[in-house]
Amino acid sequence: MAWSKKMFVALILWLGIYLGRTSCRTTFSKHHVLLDNSTNFRGNVKCLGELGCFGTGGDFYHPIFRPLNVLPDDREVINVRFYLYTRKSPKDYEELSNSDESKVRESNFDPAHKTKFIVHGWIDNQLFGYWMRDMKDEFLLHDDYNVIIVDWSGGNGLPYTQATSNTRVVGAEIALLITRLQEWLHVRQEDCHILGHSLGSHVAGYAGERLEKLGRITGLDPAEPYFQHMPSTVRLDPSDATFVDAIHTDSTTILLLGLGMSQEVGHVDFFPNNGKNQPGCKTSKLISFITDGLVEGTRRFVACNHQRAVDFFHYSVNHKCAPVGYLCANWEIFLNGHCAECGSDGSRCAILGIRADEYKPLKNHTEPKKFYLKTSGSAPFCLYHYQVFVKLYKPSKSRDERGKLWIALEGSEGKVDLKLSDDVEEFYHGARYTYMVTTDKDIGEVLKVTFWWEYSSTIYNPLTWILFRKPRLYVENIQVNPMNAIDNKIRQEMRVLACKDPNEAIYPATKTAMPIGDHC
């Protein structure tokens, strides 16, 4: 099945690029006008009235990353449509137009409320992409927003090269609508948030670069082909809005059929599960045909990793678990528990999803920031993270041991067993060991810690065989730091230190209670 999926995706992508060769236009107006994203174009130019002119040269050409560049379709072909939903009309949309003031004024659009734009990507539309309506419902449950679903399905089909070119026109149409809302209803650009998936992420970028003070853009796994490694004028980048955040979930190179970017594009870039191979995707592909139907099942079978960014944001809107990402040099260091502090100012942590803009006061335009976290493989996807320190005591009678460590945490809301060691480790008494563990259970405030371990001998060394020795560990203390909070005061209140008499040996498979308290 995996190979079939790869063949299908590869066929679609290469077909899109191949057909792009045959769709290049050679006769268009080349008037000397202001172009939308870059000056000094040497390619063809197409002008679309009040939206301006679009060219194929300059920043938009690269011999490797964007070798086939075509001009966009006409506005009438792309046919961008804006569907407004509010709490007054949560199920039945009202269509808005950036050229019809009366239609906007007669709608339920409320300029006193913030506005969310939802933009789909390639080969997607309002009917096929159930996720847009689901996201709309989450937003309206969260607050009294104006939610606008942007449908550009007239211009997002094959070939892929044509769809990438059309994204520039869609961005211009959105920017024009926001400008008109500002003129007609005094809407603040700062109150507008564009949420785009795949190609829709770059659509949002094109809209933002035409506006002076767009409040926020969220890129949901921004599309890689024709955008990765291109100039900032061609792709989503931090200058496109006051705050730009992105969630990367399919960042494997396109050569290995990854559809999303590995390049940072925002003030905050989240890489859940290292931004690739999302948990649950292998097993959910077939199950989704049963649970979600043929249409959505097909989407997840072909591009589950790519779609996960949508899922993660969706469940961040109203779920109580805060998916905190941590600034770290790389994924392996994060997994080993060495990036679990938010810093004195909180700059080393950010919350994935709707609360990401809480990081806005700490943003940096020049330094990309990659935040890591783990997720589960099923809804609501959020995991509770814990950093755990195990400090071994070194009495004179101790000897080095090898094996695996476990702890059980009992909290105010439940209990969970956590395996600290994925592989057999060497334990040296007197050393401190660092771990990062996760659970999908919300156990509340940690009230009790229990420790045990498994011994592992070496088959080639008889001195390690349990027949000839009695292995034991001496534990000085165990510190547990909950990681699903950023505020330092809250983190300190949640942190626990557990210990017992360190001279008492702990034998394999013996569960030992470690009392929590100031006596440690």
Short mmCIF file of C-alpha atoms in Angstrom, two decimals:
data_model
loop_
_atom_site.label_atom_id
_atom_site.label_comp_id
_atom_site.label_asym_id
_atom_site.label_seq_id
_atom_site.Cartn_x
_atom_site.Cartn_y
_atom_site.Cartn_z
CA MET A 1 0.00 0.00 0.00
CA ALA A 2 2.82 2.42 0.84
CA TRP A 3 4.37 1.92 -2.60
CA SER A 4 1.01 2.51 -4.27
CA LYS A 5 0.68 5.79 -2.44
CA LYS A 6 4.16 6.87 -3.51
CA MET A 7 3.44 5.98 -7.12
CA PHE A 8 0.17 7.94 -7.02
CA VAL A 9 1.69 11.08 -5.50
CA ALA A 10 4.72 10.97 -7.80
CA LEU A 11 2.48 10.58 -10.84
CA ILE A 12 0.34 13.57 -9.87
CA LEU A 13 3.34 15.81 -9.11
CA TRP A 14 5.30 14.93 -12.22
CA LEU A 15 2.19 15.12 -14.37
CA GLY A 16 1.58 18.59 -12.98
CA ILE A 17 5.11 19.72 -13.81
CA TYR A 18 5.11 18.06 -17.22
CA LEU A 19 1.83 19.63 -18.23
CA GLY A 20 3.24 22.93 -17.07
CA ARG A 21 5.67 22.76 -19.99
CA THR A 22 2.79 22.81 -22.45
CA SER A 23 0.85 25.60 -20.74
CA CYS A 24 3.52 28.33 -20.93
CA ARG A 25 2.14 31.41 -22.66
CA THR A 26 4.31 33.37 -25.05
CA THR A 27 2.15 36.32 -26.07
CA PHE A 28 1.07 38.70 -23.31
CA SER A 29 1.11 42.40 -22.64
CA LYS A 30 4.52 43.64 -21.49
CA HIS A 31 3.61 47.13 -20.38
CA HIS A 32 5.98 48.91 -18.03
CA VAL A 33 3.93 48.62 -14.84
CA LEU A 34 4.49 47.91 -11.16
CA LEU A 35 4.64 44.16 -10.65
CA ASP A 36 3.19 42.38 -7.66
CA ASN A 37 6.25 40.84 -6.01
CA SER A 38 9.46 41.83 -7.77
CA THR A 39 10.85 44.35 -10.21
CA ASN A 40 13.18 43.80 -13.16
CA PHE A 41 11.22 40.89 -14.63
CA ARG A 42 12.71 39.60 -17.86
CA GLY A 43 9.97 37.06 -18.55
CA ASN A 44 6.40 37.50 -19.72
CA VAL A 45 3.97 39.76 -17.91
CA LYS A 46 0.22 39.61 -17.46
CA CYS A 47 -1.87 42.46 -16.05
CA LEU A 48 -5.16 41.87 -14.27
CA GLY A 49 -6.67 45.30 -13.77
CA GLU A 50 -6.77 46.55 -10.18
CA LEU A 51 -4.79 43.50 -9.00
CA GLY A 52 -1.72 44.70 -10.91
CA CYS A 53 0.65 42.75 -13.12
CA PHE A 54 2.33 39.39 -12.71
CA GLY A 55 5.54 38.24 -14.40
CA THR A 56 7.49 35.03 -14.83
CA GLY A 57 11.04 36.35 -14.49
CA GLY A 58 13.11 37.93 -11.74
CA ASP A 59 12.67 36.30 -8.35
CA PHE A 60 10.11 33.90 -9.79
CA TYR A 61 12.58 31.97 -11.89
CA HIS A 62 15.23 29.52 -10.68
CA PRO A 63 16.89 26.87 -12.86
CA ILE A 64 16.56 24.22 -10.12
CA PHE A 65 13.81 25.20 -7.69
CA ARG A 66 11.37 26.85 -10.15
CA PRO A 67 12.47 26.03 -13.69
CA LEU A 68 9.00 26.07 -15.27
CA ASN A 69 7.14 29.28 -14.55
CA VAL A 70 3.85 30.25 -16.19
CA LEU A 71 1.61 33.27 -16.06
CA PRO A 72 -1.58 33.12 -13.96
CA ASP A 73 -5.03 32.46 -15.33
CA ASP A 74 -7.56 35.26 -15.67
CA ARG A 75 -9.55 36.33 -12.63
CA GLU A 76 -12.71 34.89 -14.16
CA VAL A 77 -11.08 31.47 -14.50
CA ILE A 78 -9.66 31.32 -10.97
CA ASN A 79 -12.99 32.67 -9.71
CA VAL A 80 -12.01 33.38 -6.10
CA ARG A 81 -15.08 33.27 -3.85
CA PHE A 82 -15.46 34.40 -0.24
CA TYR A 83 -17.92 32.56 2.01
CA LEU A 84 -18.75 34.32 5.27
CA TYR A 85 -19.88 32.43 8.38
CA THR A 86 -20.74 34.03 11.72
CA ARG A 87 -22.50 32.96 14.90
CA LYS A 88 -25.62 34.50 13.38
CA SER A 89 -25.24 32.23 10.34
CA PRO A 90 -22.95 29.36 11.38
CA LYS A 91 -24.22 26.85 8.81
CA ASP A 92 -25.41 28.95 5.88
CA TYR A 93 -22.78 31.15 4.28
CA GLU A 94 -23.16 34.62 2.84
CA GLU A 95 -20.99 35.31 -0.18
CA LEU A 96 -18.88 38.46 -0.08
CA SER A 97 -17.27 40.28 -2.98
CA ASN A 98 -14.37 42.72 -3.05
CA SER A 99 -16.19 44.62 -5.81
CA ASP A 100 -19.69 44.83 -4.27
CA GLU A 101 -19.96 47.13 -1.26
CA SER A 102 -23.69 46.65 -0.80
CA LYS A 103 -23.32 42.87 -0.50
CA VAL A 104 -20.74 43.32 2.25
CA ARG A 105 -22.78 45.92 4.13
CA GLU A 106 -25.93 43.78 3.99
CA SER A 107 -24.16 40.70 5.35
CA ASN A 108 -23.66 39.63 8.96
CA PHE A 109 -20.03 40.73 8.85
CA ASP A 110 -19.31 42.59 12.09
CA PRO A 111 -16.29 44.94 11.96
CA ALA A 112 -16.12 44.90 15.76
CA HIS A 113 -15.16 41.21 15.64
CA LYS A 114 -11.88 39.67 14.52
CA THR A 115 -11.78 37.96 11.13
CA LYS A 116 -10.38 34.54 10.22
CA PHE A 117 -9.66 33.63 6.60
CA ILE A 118 -9.32 29.91 5.77
CA VAL A 119 -7.50 29.15 2.51
CA HIS A 120 -7.14 25.69 0.95
CA GLY A 121 -4.31 24.40 -1.23
CA TRP A 122 -3.83 22.34 -4.38
CA ILE A 123 -6.69 20.17 -5.70
CA ASP A 124 -8.96 21.16 -2.83
CA ASN A 125 -12.16 23.14 -2.39
CA GLN A 126 -14.91 23.86 0.09
CA LEU A 127 -16.83 20.69 -0.79
CA PHE A 128 -13.87 18.31 -0.95
CA GLY A 129 -12.03 19.80 2.02
CA TYR A 130 -14.28 19.07 4.97
CA TRP A 131 -11.48 20.39 7.16
CA MET A 132 -12.38 23.99 6.25
CA ARG A 133 -15.92 23.68 7.56
CA ASP A 134 -14.67 21.83 10.64
CA MET A 135 -12.13 24.58 11.26
CA LYS A 136 -14.85 27.19 10.80
CA ASP A 137 -16.99 25.47 13.43
CA GLU A 138 -14.06 25.38 15.88
CA PHE A 139 -13.44 29.09 15.42
CA LEU A 140 -17.10 29.99 15.97
CA LEU A 141 -17.17 27.84 19.09
CA HIS A 142 -14.06 29.61 20.36
CA ASP A 143 -15.23 33.20 19.80
CA ASP A 144 -17.62 35.40 17.83
CA TYR A 145 -15.42 35.71 14.74
CA ASN A 146 -16.13 36.61 11.16
CA VAL A 147 -14.95 33.42 9.44
CA ILE A 148 -14.35 33.60 5.69
CA ILE A 149 -13.62 30.44 3.70
CA VAL A 150 -11.72 31.31 0.53
CA ASP A 151 -12.55 29.03 -2.41
CA TRP A 152 -10.16 29.27 -5.37
CA SER A 153 -10.92 25.84 -6.81
CA GLY A 154 -11.24 27.36 -10.27
CA GLY A 155 -7.47 27.77 -10.35
CA ASN A 156 -5.96 25.10 -8.09
CA GLY A 157 -6.06 22.04 -10.34
CA LEU A 158 -3.58 20.47 -12.74
CA PRO A 159 -1.00 21.34 -13.79
CA TYR A 160 0.74 22.12 -10.49
CA THR A 161 2.83 24.82 -12.13
CA GLN A 162 -0.34 26.67 -13.11
CA ALA A 163 -1.76 26.39 -9.60
CA THR A 164 1.42 27.85 -8.09
CA SER A 165 1.17 30.81 -10.43
CA ASN A 166 -2.51 31.33 -9.62
CA THR A 167 -1.73 31.58 -5.90
CA ARG A 168 -0.41 35.09 -6.54
CA VAL A 169 -3.76 36.20 -7.93
CA VAL A 170 -5.65 34.62 -5.03
CA GLY A 171 -3.44 36.46 -2.55
CA ALA A 172 -4.11 39.70 -4.39
CA GLU A 173 -7.87 39.07 -4.28
CA ILE A 174 -7.76 38.50 -0.51
CA ALA A 175 -5.67 41.62 0.02
CA LEU A 176 -8.16 43.61 -2.05
CA LEU A 177 -11.08 42.34 0.04
CA ILE A 178 -9.30 43.28 3.29
CA THR A 179 -8.56 46.73 1.83
CA ARG A 180 -12.21 47.14 0.85
CA LEU A 181 -13.36 46.02 4.33
CA GLN A 182 -11.05 48.65 5.75
CA GLU A 183 -12.50 51.33 3.46
CA TRP A 184 -16.16 50.34 3.74
CA LEU A 185 -16.44 49.16 7.36
CA HIS A 186 -13.26 50.49 9.01
CA VAL A 187 -11.97 46.97 9.66
CA ARG A 188 -8.51 46.91 11.21
CA GLN A 189 -5.95 44.89 9.27
CA GLU A 190 -4.45 43.94 12.62
CA ASP A 191 -7.66 42.03 13.40
CA CYS A 192 -7.35 39.83 10.31
CA HIS A 193 -5.77 36.37 10.46
CA ILE A 194 -5.19 34.27 7.34
CA LEU A 195 -4.86 30.54 7.86
CA GLY A 196 -3.59 28.68 4.79
CA HIS A 197 -2.86 25.00 4.11
CA SER A 198 -0.16 23.90 1.64
CA LEU A 199 -0.32 26.30 -1.34
CA GLY A 200 -2.79 28.30 0.75
CA SER A 201 0.11 29.24 3.04
CA HIS A 202 1.83 31.05 0.19
CA VAL A 203 -1.49 32.57 -0.89
CA ALA A 204 -1.58 34.11 2.59
CA GLY A 205 1.97 35.39 2.10
CA TYR A 206 1.07 37.08 -1.18
CA ALA A 207 -1.92 38.74 0.49
CA GLY A 208 0.16 39.89 3.42
CA GLU A 209 2.91 41.52 1.38
CA ARG A 210 0.29 43.81 -0.21
CA LEU A 211 -0.99 44.96 3.19
CA GLU A 212 0.77 47.18 5.68
CA LYS A 213 -0.47 45.75 8.96
CA LEU A 214 -1.97 42.30 8.45
CA GLY A 215 -2.33 40.85 11.93
CA ARG A 216 -1.35 37.21 11.50
CA ILE A 217 -0.65 34.43 9.03
CA THR A 218 -0.60 30.75 9.96
CA GLY A 219 1.01 28.42 7.46
CA LEU A 220 -0.22 24.84 7.77
CA ASP A 221 2.54 22.73 6.22
CA PRO A 222 3.46 25.27 3.53
CA ALA A 223 3.97 23.60 0.15
CA GLU A 224 7.57 22.79 -0.80
CA PRO A 225 7.66 22.35 -4.62
CA TYR A 226 8.44 25.67 -6.34
CA PHE A 227 8.75 27.54 -3.00
CA GLN A 228 11.52 25.94 -0.94
CA HIS A 229 14.81 27.88 -1.20
CA MET A 230 13.19 30.61 -3.28
CA PRO A 231 13.49 34.33 -2.36
CA SER A 232 11.17 35.65 0.33
CA THR A 233 9.17 37.52 -2.33
CA VAL A 234 8.09 34.16 -3.77
CA ARG A 235 7.10 32.31 -0.58
CA LEU A 236 5.64 32.90 2.84
CA ASP A 237 8.08 34.76 5.11
CA PRO A 238 8.02 36.70 8.42
CA SER A 239 7.60 40.11 6.74
CA ASP A 240 4.17 39.15 5.37
CA ALA A 241 2.30 39.87 8.62
CA THR A 242 2.82 41.29 12.08
CA PHE A 243 3.08 37.69 13.26
CA VAL A 244 3.70 34.59 11.16
CA ASP A 245 3.63 31.06 12.55
CA ALA A 246 3.93 27.77 10.68
CA ILE A 247 3.37 24.09 11.46
CA HIS A 248 5.55 21.66 9.47
CA THR A 249 4.32 18.06 9.30
CA ASP A 250 5.51 16.64 5.97
CA SER A 251 8.97 18.18 5.59
CA THR A 252 10.68 15.17 4.04
CA THR A 253 12.25 16.28 0.76
CA ILE A 254 10.01 16.20 -2.30
CA LEU A 255 12.42 13.63 -3.76
CA LEU A 256 11.06 11.28 -1.08
CA LEU A 257 7.51 12.51 -1.72
CA GLY A 258 7.30 14.97 1.15
CA LEU A 259 4.89 17.79 0.24
CA GLY A 260 5.78 20.37 2.90
CA MET A 261 8.71 22.72 3.48
CA SER A 262 11.59 22.02 5.84
CA GLN A 263 12.68 25.66 5.58
CA GLU A 264 11.56 28.05 8.32
CA VAL A 265 9.10 30.66 7.03
CA GLY A 266 7.76 32.43 10.11
CA HIS A 267 8.59 34.12 13.37
CA VAL A 268 7.78 30.76 14.95
CA ASP A 269 8.07 27.43 13.12
CA PHE A 270 6.78 24.28 14.82
CA PHE A 271 8.15 20.86 13.86
CA PRO A 272 5.95 18.36 15.71
CA ASN A 273 7.50 14.88 15.61
CA ASN A 274 10.48 16.44 13.81
CA GLY A 275 8.12 17.70 11.10
CA LYS A 276 7.79 14.35 9.33
CA ASN A 277 6.37 10.81 9.67
CA GLN A 278 3.46 11.80 11.89
CA PRO A 279 2.22 9.21 14.43
CA GLY A 280 -0.93 7.42 13.39
CA CYS A 281 -0.57 8.04 9.67
CA LYS A 282 0.47 4.49 8.82
CA THR A 283 -2.51 2.93 10.58
CA SER A 284 -5.12 5.63 9.98
CA LYS A 285 -4.88 5.65 6.19
CA LEU A 286 -7.18 2.66 5.71
CA ILE A 287 -9.26 3.25 8.82
CA SER A 288 -10.09 6.77 7.61
CA PHE A 289 -12.07 5.31 4.69
CA ILE A 290 -14.43 3.85 7.29
CA THR A 291 -14.45 6.70 9.81
CA ASP A 292 -14.32 9.68 7.42
CA GLY A 293 -15.82 8.39 4.19
CA LEU A 294 -14.42 7.96 0.69
CA VAL A 295 -13.52 11.59 0.00
CA GLU A 296 -11.71 12.36 3.24
CA GLY A 297 -10.30 8.83 3.36
CA THR A 298 -8.70 9.37 -0.05
CA ARG A 299 -7.15 12.63 1.14
CA ARG A 300 -5.60 11.01 4.18
CA PHE A 301 -4.42 7.96 2.28
CA VAL A 302 -2.52 10.15 -0.18
CA ALA A 303 -1.30 12.92 2.13
CA CYS A 304 -1.83 12.07 5.79
CA ASN A 305 1.38 13.73 6.99
CA HIS A 306 0.59 16.84 4.95
CA GLN A 307 -2.90 17.05 6.45
CA ARG A 308 -1.73 16.63 10.04
CA ALA A 309 -0.86 20.33 10.34
CA VAL A 310 -4.57 21.06 9.87
CA ASP A 311 -5.49 18.50 12.54
CA PHE A 312 -3.01 19.92 15.05
CA PHE A 313 -4.29 23.47 14.66
CA HIS A 314 -7.92 22.34 14.67
CA TYR A 315 -7.63 20.67 18.07
CA SER A 316 -5.60 23.52 19.54
CA VAL A 317 -8.54 25.90 19.23
CA ASN A 318 -10.77 24.54 21.99
CA HIS A 319 -8.90 21.66 23.64
CA LYS A 320 -7.53 22.40 27.12
CA CYS A 321 -4.14 20.72 26.60
CA ALA A 322 -1.49 23.28 25.61
CA PRO A 323 0.88 21.79 22.98
CA VAL A 324 4.07 23.61 24.00
CA GLY A 325 6.97 23.55 21.55
CA TYR A 326 10.57 23.95 22.72
CA LEU A 327 13.42 25.75 21.02
CA CYS A 328 16.16 23.20 20.45
CA ALA A 329 19.20 22.60 18.24
CA ASN A 330 17.73 19.39 16.82
CA TRP A 331 15.15 16.67 17.35
CA GLU A 332 17.50 14.16 19.01
CA ILE A 333 18.56 16.62 21.69
CA PHE A 334 14.92 17.42 22.38
CA LEU A 335 14.02 13.73 22.70
CA ASN A 336 16.82 13.28 25.22
CA GLY A 337 15.21 15.87 27.49
CA HIS A 338 17.83 18.59 27.18
CA CYS A 339 15.49 21.33 25.85
CA ALA A 340 12.78 21.60 28.49
CA GLU A 341 13.23 25.12 29.86
CA CYS A 342 11.36 28.19 28.63
CA GLY A 343 13.97 30.67 29.78
CA SER A 344 13.53 33.60 32.15
CA ASP A 345 11.52 35.54 29.54
CA GLY A 346 9.71 32.54 28.06
CA SER A 347 11.45 32.95 24.69
CA ARG A 348 12.44 29.28 24.46
CA CYS A 349 8.82 28.08 24.38
CA ALA A 350 5.80 28.68 22.18
CA ILE A 351 2.34 27.12 22.07
CA LEU A 352 1.42 25.43 18.79
CA GLY A 353 -1.88 26.45 17.25
CA ILE A 354 -4.27 29.24 18.04
CA ARG A 355 -2.21 30.50 21.00
CA ALA A 356 1.03 30.77 19.03
CA ASP A 357 0.60 34.54 18.76
CA GLU A 358 1.25 34.84 22.48
CA TYR A 359 4.87 34.71 21.33
CA LYS A 360 4.45 37.96 19.36
CA PRO A 361 6.27 40.21 21.92
CA LEU A 362 9.30 37.89 21.68
CA LYS A 363 9.46 37.54 17.89
CA ASN A 364 12.71 38.02 15.98
CA HIS A 365 12.72 38.94 12.28
CA THR A 366 16.27 37.82 11.59
CA GLU A 367 16.71 34.61 13.58
CA PRO A 368 14.64 31.55 12.53
CA LYS A 369 13.30 29.63 15.51
CA LYS A 370 12.43 25.95 15.32
CA PHE A 371 10.22 24.58 18.09
CA TYR A 372 9.86 20.85 18.71
CA LEU A 373 7.20 18.76 20.43
CA LYS A 374 5.67 15.29 20.25
CA THR A 375 2.06 14.44 19.48
CA SER A 376 -0.09 11.34 19.65
CA GLY A 377 -1.48 9.59 16.58
CA SER A 378 -5.15 10.28 17.22
CA ALA A 379 -7.40 13.19 18.16
CA PRO A 380 -6.94 15.45 20.05
CA PHE A 381 -3.24 14.74 19.34
CA CYS A 382 -1.86 16.75 22.28
CA LEU A 383 0.54 14.95 24.64
CA TYR A 384 1.57 15.90 28.16
CA HIS A 385 5.37 16.19 28.29
CA TYR A 386 7.56 15.64 31.35
CA GLN A 387 11.27 16.17 31.85
CA VAL A 388 12.62 13.69 34.39
CA PHE A 389 15.97 13.75 36.21
CA VAL A 390 17.15 10.61 37.99
CA LYS A 391 20.09 11.25 40.34
CA LEU A 392 21.92 8.09 41.43
CA TYR A 393 23.63 7.93 44.81
CA LYS A 394 27.12 6.48 45.18
CA PRO A 395 27.70 4.63 48.44
CA SER A 396 30.91 2.64 48.81
CA LYS A 397 29.08 -0.66 48.24
CA SER A 398 27.56 0.37 44.89
CA ARG A 399 28.53 -1.03 41.51
CA ASP A 400 27.69 0.12 38.01
CA GLU A 401 24.61 -1.52 36.51
CA ARG A 402 22.84 -1.75 33.19
CA GLY A 403 19.17 -1.94 32.30
CA LYS A 404 16.06 0.20 31.84
CA LEU A 405 14.27 2.65 34.15
CA TRP A 406 10.56 3.19 34.78
CA ILE A 407 8.49 5.57 36.87
CA ALA A 408 4.80 5.83 37.71
CA LEU A 409 3.23 9.22 38.29
CA GLU A 410 0.06 9.48 40.33
CA GLY A 411 -1.73 12.79 40.08
CA SER A 412 -4.89 14.50 41.19
CA GLU A 413 -6.67 13.36 38.00
CA GLY A 414 -5.16 9.94 37.33
CA LYS A 415 -2.10 7.70 37.15
CA VAL A 416 0.29 6.71 34.38
CA ASP A 417 3.31 4.41 33.96
CA LEU A 418 6.18 5.89 31.96
CA LYS A 419 9.18 4.10 30.50
CA LEU A 420 12.24 6.32 30.83
CA SER A 421 14.73 4.11 28.96
CA ASP A 422 13.92 3.10 25.40
CA ASP A 423 17.11 1.05 25.20
CA VAL A 424 19.40 -0.69 27.69
CA GLU A 425 21.61 1.88 29.42
CA GLU A 426 24.76 1.82 31.50
CA PHE A 427 24.15 3.33 34.95
CA TYR A 428 27.02 4.85 36.91
CA HIS A 429 26.32 5.65 40.53
CA GLY A 430 26.80 9.31 41.30
CA ALA A 431 25.66 10.39 37.83
CA ARG A 432 22.42 12.16 36.88
CA TYR A 433 20.30 10.98 33.95
CA THR A 434 17.92 13.14 31.92
CA TYR A 435 14.77 11.99 30.12
CA MET A 436 11.74 13.38 28.32
CA VAL A 437 8.55 11.30 28.43
CA THR A 438 5.00 11.86 27.23
CA THR A 439 1.48 10.63 27.87
CA ASP A 440 -1.94 11.43 26.46
CA LYS A 441 -3.44 11.27 29.96
CA ASP A 442 -4.02 14.45 31.94
CA ILE A 443 -3.12 13.31 35.45
CA GLY A 444 -3.29 16.80 36.96
CA GLU A 445 -0.94 17.77 39.78
CA VAL A 446 1.71 15.12 40.47
CA LEU A 447 1.23 13.77 44.00
CA LYS A 448 3.23 10.55 44.04
CA VAL A 449 6.26 9.09 42.26
CA THR A 450 7.09 5.38 42.08
CA PHE A 451 10.36 4.02 40.67
CA TRP A 452 11.46 0.62 39.39
CA TRP A 453 13.99 -0.79 36.97
CA GLU A 454 14.83 -3.81 34.82
CA TYR A 455 18.25 -5.39 34.95
CA SER A 456 19.98 -6.50 31.76
CA SER A 457 23.00 -8.78 31.76
CA THR A 458 25.57 -9.29 29.01
CA ILE A 459 25.50 -12.79 27.61
CA TYR A 460 29.22 -12.74 26.88
CA ASN A 461 30.18 -11.63 30.41
CA PRO A 462 29.36 -14.20 33.12
CA LEU A 463 30.15 -11.60 35.82
CA THR A 464 26.95 -9.79 34.85
CA TRP A 465 24.75 -12.86 35.04
CA ILE A 466 22.16 -12.64 37.79
CA LEU A 467 23.16 -16.12 39.01
CA PHE A 468 26.46 -14.73 40.22
CA ARG A 469 25.47 -11.28 41.55
CA LYS A 470 22.62 -9.32 43.02
CA PRO A 471 22.17 -6.13 40.98
CA ARG A 472 20.86 -3.02 42.72
CA LEU A 473 20.58 0.71 42.23
CA TYR A 474 20.82 3.51 44.75
CA VAL A 475 18.67 6.53 43.91
CA GLU A 476 19.30 9.88 45.55
CA ASN A 477 16.26 11.70 44.08
CA ILE A 478 13.94 12.00 41.11
CA GLN A 479 12.82 15.38 39.77
CA VAL A 480 9.74 15.66 37.54
CA ASN A 481 9.18 18.84 35.53
CA PRO A 482 5.83 19.14 33.70
CA MET A 483 6.39 20.84 30.35
CA ASN A 484 2.91 21.85 29.15
CA ALA A 485 3.10 25.33 30.61
CA ILE A 486 5.25 28.36 29.82
CA ASP A 487 4.79 30.65 32.81
CA ASN A 488 7.75 30.18 35.15
CA LYS A 489 5.64 30.54 38.29
CA ILE A 490 3.24 27.82 37.15
CA ARG A 491 6.11 25.56 36.14
CA GLN A 492 7.75 25.95 39.55
CA GLU A 493 4.48 25.13 41.31
CA MET A 494 4.05 21.98 39.20
CA ARG A 495 7.64 20.75 39.61
CA VAL A 496 8.18 17.95 42.14
CA LEU A 497 11.25 16.42 43.79
CA ALA A 498 10.92 12.91 45.20
CA CYS A 499 13.38 10.89 47.29
CA LYS A 500 13.89 8.25 49.95
CA ASP A 501 16.87 7.04 51.99
CA PRO A 502 19.56 6.80 49.26
CA ASN A 503 21.40 4.07 51.18
CA GLU A 504 18.51 1.67 50.65
CA ALA A 505 19.15 -0.51 47.61
CA ILE A 506 16.47 -0.83 44.94
CA TYR A 507 16.46 -4.29 43.38
CA PRO A 508 15.19 -5.08 39.85
CA ALA A 509 11.40 -5.24 39.34
CA THR A 510 10.83 -3.83 42.84
CA LYS A 511 8.46 -0.87 42.77
CA THR A 512 9.65 1.72 45.25
CA ALA A 513 7.64 4.72 46.42
CA MET A 514 9.59 7.99 46.35
CA PRO A 515 7.91 10.46 48.73
CA ILE A 516 7.59 14.06 47.52
CA GLY A 517 8.65 16.82 49.85
CA ASP A 518 11.12 19.44 50.99
CA HIS A 519 13.21 16.80 52.77
CA CYS A 520 15.01 15.82 49.54
#
